[in-house]
Amino acid sequence: MKLNRVLVANRGEIAVRVIRACREEGIESVAVYSDADRSSPHVRAADLAWRIGPARPADSYLRIKAILEAAVASKADAIHPGYGFLSERAEFAEAVEHAGLVFIGPSSAAIRAMGDKTAARQRMRAAGVPVVPGGTEPVTDVPGAQVLARALGYPVMVKASAGGGGRGMRVVAGPDALGPALTSAAAEAEKAFGDRRVYLEKFIERPRHIEIQVLADFAKTVHLGERECSIQRRHQKLLEEAPSSAVSPQLRRDIGSAAIAAAAAVGYRGAGTCEFLLAADGSFYFLEMNTRIQVEHPVTEFAYGVDLVREQLRIAAGKGMTVSEWPMAPRGHSIECRIISEDPANGFLPSTGTIRHLRTPSGPEVRWDGGVEAGDEVTRHYDSLLGKLVVHAEDRSAAIRRMRRALSELVVVGVATNQAFHQRLLADPAFQRGEVDIQFLERRTDLLTGADDPARNLRLAVAAALAEEDRRQRRKPAVSGAGENGGEWSRAGRLEGLR
Ligand code: MV4
């Protein structure tokens, strides 16, 4: 089957990413937009665009009916959900299927099977996928929970059965704290998921967060290795890598086989990700499967030379994946830095405003996946990811050096970003030695704030604006790195910490 026109039910950088893949495949794209982003890059990038409602996601990007109406009105034959929003809602995949459209993702049944965390745990265990030791059924009473916790050994973790994303989770150090933790976790789970069921797991101390990229078509299921996602703060990932420095070829085969078994157990099709905790002793445990394309997919694309969104489009059209020589080994090393609008001086709250100037890095094996351009508004309605800076190089240390160079070229004026945080992290000796786990940034709060040069971005933007004006007026440069006086300025700029 040929896909002729794909509606992208998303916005920002992932919508732009999907639209680009569609164009390369000769497929027309339809963007959707709300009142808050009708002139955003994803709208300008697409062949057609459809308004779906007011700014609030609940009134637009989360409205299944509005998305389906846009798809029918624009004569799209398929819908790509991106990540977030409706991407992992089984009802959405089902509604798309019922409307006679192609959902670019797994079946609604596979999404549903992975969505219920305790049910998925049981299924995975039955399929031989290692899960964290713990209960298979929700906790019903405190004495029963205490018996199980004692058998597992403290510390244990209380988790929401409907869970995911860290909500309704509690670490419990000993038997006295168990009762209160069960009560508060159940209340939080009720509020977050409308389901108060909770269960127990052994708490894994200082693990890494590793995830395996899976790709499945009608004929086969393969994995494209791991991504190291341990650098996170409050469940928001900030930097990802492929491969992980903690994963040997043998361990990659083992975790990869577990991920393939997990996907096969639910009849998975398309691109998906299995999340694991990797303990210091090399043992690993399945956490959950994300049934969508992920933010950090580009590091896998660089390490494996595969265009994952293209593969999604091909698989949805029934063409099968292009990956034929498999198993495949990663080549070199890739790093992604998420560039987020947030203000360290204001409790890391999202920073909003108009992007006044944006200069994005380039060069060999440097990729910018962005969702905003100069002139665009960053509002509090949507997530704070402005774009992703991704590099690839022959090994990890070269990739770190390349990323530091690329970050030195990034200029964002108008909103505060975490750009300087990334520079501090990449310069850190412990990070450079690969000594990371999910608590790294809790221990290293010193990296979160620093003596940043407050005028750095503004100065670079002014220099760019002056150079632009010089070019326009075709006159001798007033400010430049070249020429007699320009040389002075350039040297001074560097000494002041321009870069
Ligand atoms: C855990 C854990 C330690 N032990 N389970 C957090 C989100 C949810 N998907 C699973 N999570 C965790 N489960 C056991 N038995 C630690 C975490 C965890 C975590 C996992 C992945 C990435 C970041 C994290 C941050 C804090 C806690």
mmCIF file of C-alpha atoms in Angstrom, residues 87-281:
data_model
loop_
_atom_site.group_PDB
_atom_site.id
_atom_site.type_symbol
_atom_site.label_atom_id
_atom_site.label_comp_id
_atom_site.label_asym_id
_atom_site.label_seq_id
_atom_site.Cartn_x
_atom_site.Cartn_y
_atom_site.Cartn_z
ATOM 1 C CA SER A 87 0.821 8.964 20.808
ATOM 2 C CA GLU A 88 0.330 6.262 23.451
ATOM 3 C CA ARG A 89 -3.426 6.411 23.824
ATOM 4 C CA ALA A 90 -4.870 3.082 22.698
ATOM 5 C CA GLU A 91 -8.301 4.741 22.106
ATOM 6 C CA PHE A 92 -6.661 7.093 19.628
ATOM 7 C CA ALA A 93 -4.956 4.310 17.645
ATOM 8 C CA GLU A 94 -8.275 2.469 17.697
ATOM 9 C CA ALA A 95 -10.256 5.498 16.506
ATOM 10 C CA VAL A 96 -7.753 6.021 13.670
ATOM 11 C CA GLU A 97 -8.091 2.348 12.666
ATOM 12 C CA HIS A 98 -11.907 2.590 12.809
ATOM 13 C CA ALA A 99 -11.886 5.698 10.625
ATOM 14 C CA GLY A 100 -10.207 3.586 7.949
ATOM 15 C CA LEU A 101 -6.904 5.434 8.303
ATOM 16 C CA VAL A 102 -3.444 4.016 8.926
ATOM 17 C CA PHE A 103 -2.026 4.660 12.413
ATOM 18 C CA ILE A 104 1.747 5.006 12.069
ATOM 19 C CA GLY A 105 2.620 2.963 15.122
ATOM 20 C CA PRO A 106 1.756 -0.350 16.722
ATOM 21 C CA SER A 107 -1.751 -1.795 16.989
ATOM 22 C CA SER A 108 -4.075 -0.386 19.656
ATOM 23 C CA ALA A 109 -3.905 -3.842 21.270
ATOM 24 C CA ALA A 110 -0.105 -3.616 21.650
ATOM 25 C CA ILE A 111 -0.353 -0.079 23.093
ATOM 26 C CA ARG A 112 -2.987 -1.266 25.573
ATOM 27 C CA ALA A 113 -0.966 -4.339 26.569
ATOM 28 C CA MET A 114 2.069 -2.191 27.431
ATOM 29 C CA GLY A 115 0.016 0.595 29.049
ATOM 30 C CA ASP A 116 -1.077 -1.431 32.082
ATOM 31 C CA LYS A 117 2.209 -1.740 33.978
ATOM 32 C CA THR A 118 1.403 -4.707 36.258
ATOM 33 C CA ALA A 119 -0.244 -6.635 33.430
ATOM 34 C CA ALA A 120 2.767 -5.911 31.209
ATOM 35 C CA ARG A 121 5.075 -7.090 34.025
ATOM 36 C CA GLN A 122 3.282 -10.416 34.196
ATOM 37 C CA ARG A 123 3.325 -10.799 30.443
ATOM 38 C CA MET A 124 7.019 -9.971 30.255
ATOM 39 C CA ARG A 125 7.877 -12.403 33.028
ATOM 40 C CA ALA A 126 5.931 -15.121 31.194
ATOM 41 C CA ALA A 127 7.870 -14.295 28.012
ATOM 42 C CA GLY A 128 11.190 -14.759 29.846
ATOM 43 C CA VAL A 129 12.033 -11.034 29.997
ATOM 44 C CA PRO A 130 13.779 -10.167 33.291
ATOM 45 C CA VAL A 131 11.655 -7.819 35.417
ATOM 46 C CA VAL A 132 12.567 -6.314 38.807
ATOM 47 C CA PRO A 133 11.866 -8.825 41.605
ATOM 48 C CA GLY A 134 8.554 -7.912 43.228
ATOM 49 C CA GLY A 135 4.828 -8.475 43.348
ATOM 50 C CA THR A 136 2.781 -9.622 40.383
ATOM 51 C CA GLU A 137 -0.499 -8.446 41.934
ATOM 52 C CA PRO A 138 -1.502 -5.104 43.448
ATOM 53 C CA VAL A 139 -1.052 -4.762 47.237
ATOM 54 C CA THR A 140 -4.302 -5.345 49.147
ATOM 55 C CA ASP A 141 -3.233 -5.035 52.801
ATOM 56 C CA VAL A 142 -0.283 -3.698 54.818
ATOM 57 C CA PRO A 143 0.629 -6.969 56.633
ATOM 58 C CA GLY A 144 0.699 -8.834 53.312
ATOM 59 C CA ALA A 145 2.875 -6.093 51.829
ATOM 60 C CA GLN A 146 5.244 -6.320 54.818
ATOM 61 C CA VAL A 147 5.691 -10.058 54.284
ATOM 62 C CA LEU A 148 6.518 -9.502 50.602
ATOM 63 C CA ALA A 149 8.838 -6.543 51.361
ATOM 64 C CA ARG A 150 10.757 -8.585 53.933
ATOM 65 C CA ALA A 151 11.215 -11.378 51.392
ATOM 66 C CA LEU A 152 12.444 -8.896 48.742
ATOM 67 C CA GLY A 153 14.704 -7.106 51.237
ATOM 68 C CA TYR A 154 14.581 -3.381 51.974
ATOM 69 C CA PRO A 155 14.719 -0.860 50.433
ATOM 70 C CA VAL A 156 11.656 -1.570 48.335
ATOM 71 C CA MET A 157 9.707 0.612 45.970
ATOM 72 C CA VAL A 158 5.960 1.210 45.857
ATOM 73 C CA LYS A 159 4.762 1.804 42.300
ATOM 74 C CA ALA A 160 1.416 2.629 40.724
ATOM 75 C CA SER A 161 -0.042 -0.289 38.726
ATOM 76 C CA ALA A 162 -1.351 2.127 36.101
ATOM 77 C CA GLY A 163 1.907 4.043 36.427
ATOM 78 C CA GLY A 164 4.789 5.282 34.380
ATOM 79 C CA GLY A 165 6.774 8.478 34.429
ATOM 80 C CA GLY A 166 7.606 8.245 38.112
ATOM 81 C CA ARG A 167 4.222 9.310 39.516
ATOM 82 C CA GLY A 168 2.817 7.336 42.448
ATOM 83 C CA MET A 169 6.306 6.028 43.269
ATOM 84 C CA ARG A 170 7.865 5.776 46.765
ATOM 85 C CA VAL A 171 11.145 4.357 48.061
ATOM 86 C CA VAL A 172 10.666 2.595 51.406
ATOM 87 C CA ALA A 173 13.684 2.046 53.691
ATOM 88 C CA GLY A 174 12.103 -0.209 56.334
ATOM 89 C CA PRO A 175 8.863 -1.875 57.552
ATOM 90 C CA ASP A 176 7.611 1.103 59.592
ATOM 91 C CA ALA A 177 7.534 3.377 56.566
ATOM 92 C CA LEU A 178 5.663 0.891 54.374
ATOM 93 C CA GLY A 179 2.077 1.611 55.511
ATOM 94 C CA PRO A 180 2.293 5.399 55.070
ATOM 95 C CA ALA A 181 4.082 4.989 51.699
ATOM 96 C CA LEU A 182 1.315 2.680 50.413
ATOM 97 C CA THR A 183 -1.334 5.219 51.435
ATOM 98 C CA SER A 184 0.346 8.249 49.876
ATOM 99 C CA ALA A 185 1.380 6.413 46.685
ATOM 100 C CA ALA A 186 -2.200 5.136 46.235
ATOM 101 C CA ALA A 187 -3.575 8.666 46.675
ATOM 102 C CA GLU A 188 -1.111 10.059 44.129
ATOM 103 C CA ALA A 189 -1.903 7.220 41.697
ATOM 104 C CA GLU A 190 -5.621 7.893 42.067
ATOM 105 C CA LYS A 191 -5.071 11.549 41.266
ATOM 106 C CA ALA A 192 -2.697 10.924 38.341
ATOM 107 C CA PHE A 193 -4.277 7.855 36.715
ATOM 108 C CA GLY A 194 -7.698 7.428 38.326
ATOM 109 C CA ASP A 195 -6.496 4.051 39.600
ATOM 110 C CA ARG A 196 -5.294 3.604 43.192
ATOM 111 C CA ARG A 197 -3.726 0.177 42.778
ATOM 112 C CA VAL A 198 -0.046 -0.055 43.758
ATOM 113 C CA TYR A 199 2.483 -2.904 43.928
ATOM 114 C CA LEU A 200 5.955 -3.578 45.346
ATOM 115 C CA GLU A 201 9.361 -4.003 43.742
ATOM 116 C CA LYS A 202 12.851 -4.382 45.097
ATOM 117 C CA PHE A 203 14.528 -0.955 44.899
ATOM 118 C CA ILE A 204 17.501 -1.056 42.534
ATOM 119 C CA GLU A 205 20.174 1.295 43.832
ATOM 120 C CA ARG A 206 22.093 3.616 41.533
ATOM 121 C CA PRO A 207 21.116 1.960 38.264
ATOM 122 C CA ARG A 208 21.643 3.334 34.801
ATOM 123 C CA HIS A 209 18.660 3.977 32.590
ATOM 124 C CA ILE A 210 19.224 2.086 29.363
ATOM 125 C CA GLU A 211 16.693 1.717 26.587
ATOM 126 C CA ILE A 212 16.709 -0.529 23.538
ATOM 127 C CA GLN A 213 15.409 0.604 20.149
ATOM 128 C CA VAL A 214 13.203 -2.035 18.576
ATOM 129 C CA LEU A 215 11.981 -2.169 14.983
ATOM 130 C CA ALA A 216 9.404 -4.710 13.808
ATOM 131 C CA ASP A 217 7.717 -5.291 10.466
ATOM 132 C CA PHE A 218 5.503 -8.106 9.161
ATOM 133 C CA ALA A 219 8.529 -10.380 8.725
ATOM 134 C CA LYS A 220 10.957 -9.726 11.563
ATOM 135 C CA THR A 221 11.756 -7.931 14.815
ATOM 136 C CA VAL A 222 15.224 -6.458 15.321
ATOM 137 C CA HIS A 223 16.908 -4.175 17.845
ATOM 138 C CA LEU A 224 19.235 -1.258 17.146
ATOM 139 C CA GLY A 225 21.151 -1.306 20.404
ATOM 140 C CA GLU A 226 20.840 0.868 23.458
ATOM 141 C CA ARG A 227 20.640 4.505 24.385
ATOM 142 C CA GLU A 228 22.140 5.678 27.667
ATOM 143 C CA CYS A 229 19.558 7.973 29.267
ATOM 144 C CA SER A 230 20.806 8.298 32.839
ATOM 145 C CA ILE A 231 21.415 12.070 32.700
ATOM 146 C CA GLN A 232 18.006 13.281 33.825
ATOM 147 C CA ARG A 233 16.495 15.634 36.353
ATOM 148 C CA ARG A 234 13.072 14.921 37.855
ATOM 149 C CA HIS A 235 12.356 12.342 35.108
ATOM 150 C CA GLN A 236 13.204 14.816 32.353
ATOM 151 C CA LYS A 237 16.062 13.503 30.245
ATOM 152 C CA LEU A 238 18.647 16.138 29.392
ATOM 153 C CA LEU A 239 21.391 14.282 27.495
ATOM 154 C CA GLU A 240 21.401 10.884 25.797
ATOM 155 C CA GLU A 241 24.074 8.791 24.140
ATOM 156 C CA ALA A 242 24.426 5.763 21.877
ATOM 157 C CA PRO A 243 26.047 3.426 22.581
ATOM 158 C CA SER A 244 26.348 3.323 26.400
ATOM 159 C CA SER A 245 29.874 3.069 27.772
ATOM 160 C CA ALA A 246 28.506 0.495 30.264
ATOM 161 C CA VAL A 247 27.297 -1.965 27.620
ATOM 162 C CA SER A 248 29.616 -4.583 26.102
ATOM 163 C CA PRO A 249 28.752 -6.387 22.850
ATOM 164 C CA GLN A 250 27.694 -9.434 24.915
ATOM 165 C CA LEU A 251 25.461 -7.373 27.230
ATOM 166 C CA ARG A 252 23.986 -5.637 24.163
ATOM 167 C CA ARG A 253 23.049 -9.017 22.700
ATOM 168 C CA ASP A 254 21.464 -10.069 26.012
ATOM 169 C CA ILE A 255 19.425 -6.895 26.653
ATOM 170 C CA GLY A 256 18.606 -6.717 22.938
ATOM 171 C CA SER A 257 17.222 -10.270 22.964
ATOM 172 C CA ALA A 258 15.095 -9.405 26.003
ATOM 173 C CA ALA A 259 13.726 -6.341 24.188
ATOM 174 C CA ILE A 260 12.880 -8.389 21.108
ATOM 175 C CA ALA A 261 11.111 -10.966 23.295
ATOM 176 C CA ALA A 262 9.152 -8.154 24.987
ATOM 177 C CA ALA A 263 8.027 -6.719 21.640
ATOM 178 C CA ALA A 264 7.174 -10.138 20.226
ATOM 179 C CA ALA A 265 5.058 -10.967 23.304
ATOM 180 C CA VAL A 266 2.582 -8.206 22.382
ATOM 181 C CA GLY A 267 2.766 -8.598 18.596
ATOM 182 C CA TYR A 268 4.609 -5.307 18.265
ATOM 183 C CA ARG A 269 4.937 -3.576 14.894
ATOM 184 C CA GLY A 270 6.837 -0.393 14.016
ATOM 185 C CA ALA A 271 9.412 1.478 16.101
ATOM 186 C CA GLY A 272 9.321 1.090 19.876
ATOM 187 C CA THR A 273 11.574 1.334 22.897
ATOM 188 C CA CYS A 274 12.068 -1.018 25.828
ATOM 189 C CA GLU A 275 13.285 0.711 28.998
ATOM 190 C CA PHE A 276 15.588 -1.132 31.373
ATOM 191 C CA LEU A 277 17.371 -0.477 34.625
ATOM 192 C CA LEU A 278 20.992 -1.639 34.411
ATOM 193 C CA ALA A 279 22.512 -2.346 37.823
ATOM 194 C CA ALA A 280 26.201 -1.885 38.611
ATOM 195 C CA ASP A 281 26.727 -5.685 38.582
#
